[in-house]
mmCIF file of C-alpha atoms in Angstrom:
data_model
loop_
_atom_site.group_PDB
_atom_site.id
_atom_site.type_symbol
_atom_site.label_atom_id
_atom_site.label_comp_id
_atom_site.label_asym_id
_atom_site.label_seq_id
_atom_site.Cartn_x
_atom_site.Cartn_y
_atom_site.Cartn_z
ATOM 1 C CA UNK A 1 0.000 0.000 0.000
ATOM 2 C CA UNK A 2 1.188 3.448 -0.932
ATOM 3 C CA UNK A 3 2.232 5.796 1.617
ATOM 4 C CA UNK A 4 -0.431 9.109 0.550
ATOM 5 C CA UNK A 5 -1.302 12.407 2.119
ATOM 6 C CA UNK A 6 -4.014 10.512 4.224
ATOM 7 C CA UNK A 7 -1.458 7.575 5.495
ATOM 8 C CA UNK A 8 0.990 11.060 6.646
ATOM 9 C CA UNK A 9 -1.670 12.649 9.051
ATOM 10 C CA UNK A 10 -2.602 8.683 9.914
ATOM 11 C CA UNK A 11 0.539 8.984 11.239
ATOM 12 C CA UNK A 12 1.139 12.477 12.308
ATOM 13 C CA UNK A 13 -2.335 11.768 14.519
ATOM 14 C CA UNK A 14 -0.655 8.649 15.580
ATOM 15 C CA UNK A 15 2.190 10.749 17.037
ATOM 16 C CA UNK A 16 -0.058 12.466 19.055
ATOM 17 C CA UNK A 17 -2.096 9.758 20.814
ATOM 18 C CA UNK A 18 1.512 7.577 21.798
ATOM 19 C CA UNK A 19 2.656 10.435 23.258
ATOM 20 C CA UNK A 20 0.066 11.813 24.842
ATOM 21 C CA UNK A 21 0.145 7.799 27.046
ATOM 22 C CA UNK A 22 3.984 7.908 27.091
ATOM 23 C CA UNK A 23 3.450 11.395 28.864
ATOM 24 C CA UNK A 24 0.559 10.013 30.990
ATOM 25 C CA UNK A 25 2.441 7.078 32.685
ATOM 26 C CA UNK A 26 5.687 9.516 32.892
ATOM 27 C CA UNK A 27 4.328 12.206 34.513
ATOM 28 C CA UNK A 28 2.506 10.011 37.712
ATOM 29 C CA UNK A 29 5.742 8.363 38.198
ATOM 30 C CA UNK A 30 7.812 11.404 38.751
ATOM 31 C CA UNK A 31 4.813 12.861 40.527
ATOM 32 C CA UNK A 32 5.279 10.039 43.162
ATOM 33 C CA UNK A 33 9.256 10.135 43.247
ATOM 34 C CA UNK A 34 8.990 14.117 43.959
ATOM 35 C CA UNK A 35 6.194 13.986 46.374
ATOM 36 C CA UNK A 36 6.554 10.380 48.071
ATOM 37 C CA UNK A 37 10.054 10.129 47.632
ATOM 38 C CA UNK A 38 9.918 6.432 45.766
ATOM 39 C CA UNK A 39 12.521 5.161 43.510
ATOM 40 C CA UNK A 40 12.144 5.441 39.723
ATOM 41 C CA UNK A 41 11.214 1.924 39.890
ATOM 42 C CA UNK A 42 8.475 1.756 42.341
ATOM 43 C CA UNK A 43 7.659 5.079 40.979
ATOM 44 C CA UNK A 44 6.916 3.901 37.232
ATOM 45 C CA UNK A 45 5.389 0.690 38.288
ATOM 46 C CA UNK A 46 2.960 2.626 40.627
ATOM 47 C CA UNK A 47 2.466 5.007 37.091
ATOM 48 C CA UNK A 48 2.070 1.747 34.955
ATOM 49 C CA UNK A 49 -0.459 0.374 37.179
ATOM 50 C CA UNK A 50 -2.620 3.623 37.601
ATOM 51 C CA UNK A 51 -2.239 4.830 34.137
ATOM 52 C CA UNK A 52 -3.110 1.083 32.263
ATOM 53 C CA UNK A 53 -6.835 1.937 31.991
ATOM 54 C CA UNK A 54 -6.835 5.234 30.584
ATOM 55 C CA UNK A 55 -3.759 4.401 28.322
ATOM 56 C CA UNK A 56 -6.417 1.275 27.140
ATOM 57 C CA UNK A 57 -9.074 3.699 26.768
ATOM 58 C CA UNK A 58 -7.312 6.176 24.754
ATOM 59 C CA UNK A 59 -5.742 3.734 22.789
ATOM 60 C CA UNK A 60 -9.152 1.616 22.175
ATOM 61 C CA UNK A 61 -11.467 4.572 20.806
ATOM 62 C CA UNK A 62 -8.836 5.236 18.496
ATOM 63 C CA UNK A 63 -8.850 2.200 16.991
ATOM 64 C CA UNK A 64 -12.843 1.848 17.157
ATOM 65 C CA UNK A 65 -12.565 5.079 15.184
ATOM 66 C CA UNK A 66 -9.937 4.338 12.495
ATOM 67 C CA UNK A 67 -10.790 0.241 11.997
ATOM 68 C CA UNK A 68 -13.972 1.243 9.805
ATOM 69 C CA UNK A 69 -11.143 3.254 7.907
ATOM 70 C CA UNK A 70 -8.611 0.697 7.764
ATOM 71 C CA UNK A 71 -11.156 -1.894 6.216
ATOM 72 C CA UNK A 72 -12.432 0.258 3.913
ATOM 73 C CA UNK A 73 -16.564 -0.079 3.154
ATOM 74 C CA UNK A 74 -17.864 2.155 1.463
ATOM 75 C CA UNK A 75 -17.282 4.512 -1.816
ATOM 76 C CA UNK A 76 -14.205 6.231 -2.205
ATOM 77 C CA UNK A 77 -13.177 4.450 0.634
ATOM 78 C CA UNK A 78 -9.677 3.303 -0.774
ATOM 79 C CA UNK A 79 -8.554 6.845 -1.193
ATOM 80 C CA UNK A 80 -8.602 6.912 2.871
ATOM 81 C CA UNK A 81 -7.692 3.438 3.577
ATOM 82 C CA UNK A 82 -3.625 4.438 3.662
ATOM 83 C CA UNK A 83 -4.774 6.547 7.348
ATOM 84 C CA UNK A 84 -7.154 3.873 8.667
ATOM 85 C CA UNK A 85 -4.368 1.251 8.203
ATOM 86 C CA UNK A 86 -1.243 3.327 9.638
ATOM 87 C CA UNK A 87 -3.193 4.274 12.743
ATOM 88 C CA UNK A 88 -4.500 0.816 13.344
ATOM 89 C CA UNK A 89 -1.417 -0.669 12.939
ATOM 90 C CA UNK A 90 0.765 2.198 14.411
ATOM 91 C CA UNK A 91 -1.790 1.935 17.787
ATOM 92 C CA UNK A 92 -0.929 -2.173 18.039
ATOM 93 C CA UNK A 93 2.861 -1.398 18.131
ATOM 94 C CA UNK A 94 2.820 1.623 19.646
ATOM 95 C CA UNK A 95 0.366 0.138 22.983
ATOM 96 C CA UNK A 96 3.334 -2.775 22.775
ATOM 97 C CA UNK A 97 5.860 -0.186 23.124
ATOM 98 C CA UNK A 98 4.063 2.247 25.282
ATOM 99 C CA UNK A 99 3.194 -0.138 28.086
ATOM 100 C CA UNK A 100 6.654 -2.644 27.897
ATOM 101 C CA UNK A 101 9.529 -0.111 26.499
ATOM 102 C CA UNK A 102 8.721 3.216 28.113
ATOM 103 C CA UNK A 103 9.502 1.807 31.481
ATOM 104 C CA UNK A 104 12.418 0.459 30.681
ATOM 105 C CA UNK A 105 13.968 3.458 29.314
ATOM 106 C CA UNK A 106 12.366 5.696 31.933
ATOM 107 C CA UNK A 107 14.268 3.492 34.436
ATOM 108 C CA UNK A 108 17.625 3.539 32.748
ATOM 109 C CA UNK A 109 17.323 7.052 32.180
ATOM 110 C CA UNK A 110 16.913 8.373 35.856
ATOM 111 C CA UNK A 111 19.744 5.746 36.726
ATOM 112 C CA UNK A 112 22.206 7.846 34.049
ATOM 113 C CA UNK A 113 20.286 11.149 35.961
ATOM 114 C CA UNK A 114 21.283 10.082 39.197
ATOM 115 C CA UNK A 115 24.469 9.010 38.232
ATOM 116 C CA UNK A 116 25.676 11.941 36.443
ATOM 117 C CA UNK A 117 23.944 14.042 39.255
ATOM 118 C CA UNK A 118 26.533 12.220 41.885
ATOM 119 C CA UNK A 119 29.190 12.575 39.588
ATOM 120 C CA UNK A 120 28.813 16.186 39.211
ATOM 121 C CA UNK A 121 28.632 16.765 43.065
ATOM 122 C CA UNK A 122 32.043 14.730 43.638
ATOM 123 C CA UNK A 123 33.453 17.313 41.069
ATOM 124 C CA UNK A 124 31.879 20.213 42.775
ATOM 125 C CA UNK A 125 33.372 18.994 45.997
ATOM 126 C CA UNK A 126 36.858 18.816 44.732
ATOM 127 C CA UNK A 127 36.270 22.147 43.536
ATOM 128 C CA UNK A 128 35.301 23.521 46.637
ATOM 129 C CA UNK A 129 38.274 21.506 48.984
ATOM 130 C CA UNK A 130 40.492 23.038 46.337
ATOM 131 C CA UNK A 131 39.793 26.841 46.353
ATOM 132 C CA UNK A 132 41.477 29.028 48.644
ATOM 133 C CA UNK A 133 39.122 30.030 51.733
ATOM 134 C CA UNK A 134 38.759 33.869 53.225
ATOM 135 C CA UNK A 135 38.987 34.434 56.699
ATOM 136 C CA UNK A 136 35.395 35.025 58.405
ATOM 137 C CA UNK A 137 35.743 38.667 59.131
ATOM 138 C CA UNK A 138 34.811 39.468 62.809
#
């Protein structure tokens, strides 16, 4: 199947709704970590777990929407097929990646946060053993 004008916002509409459940699940777990003080772990699991049914939702009413697209009744309708066909396949492997990659990555990346965070402070304590101190004036 060609790759049209329709199949581009298919997918440009597609970029919206992945994001918009990547940004969901994100934003509850560093809600918790900031407020509760939980570890990106617990943190994202607690997000996964709270944010699963209105990723689902989101996810499932577009795809209710776009599968009469994708299969194409209808006259004319195989000018628009090339939308209905990259959201409904773009929402099955993005829901796969939303729901098992994002996690993943969200816990490596506040590892290399935290990591580069302690590394910085070790430099700016070297720094600060290392400069010249003024007497406290009386």
């Amino acid at each position: 199947m060609n790759l049209d004008i329709y199949g581009f916002v298919g997918v440009i509409m597609l970029i919206g709704i992945v994001k918009k459940n990547a940004i969901m699940m994100i934003d509850y777990a560093l809600e918790l970590q900031r407020n509760q003080g939980k570890t990106p772990a617990e943190a994202i699991y607690q997000g996964c777990l709270v944010r699963f049914r209105p990723i689902m939702m989101t996810t499932m009413a577009a795809l209710m929407g776009t599968l009469p697209i994708a299969l194409g009744f209808g006259a004319g309708a195989e000018a628009r097929r090339a939308l209905g066909v990259s959201v409904v396949g773009g929402l099955f492997f993005s829901q796969i990646v939303t729901l098992f990659l994002t996690p993943v990555v969200y816990i490596y990346l506040e590892d290399a946060r935290q990591w580069f965070a302690r590394r910085l402070g070790r430099k700016r304590e070297a720094i600060s053993h290392d400069a010249p101190t003024l007497p406290d004036a009386v």
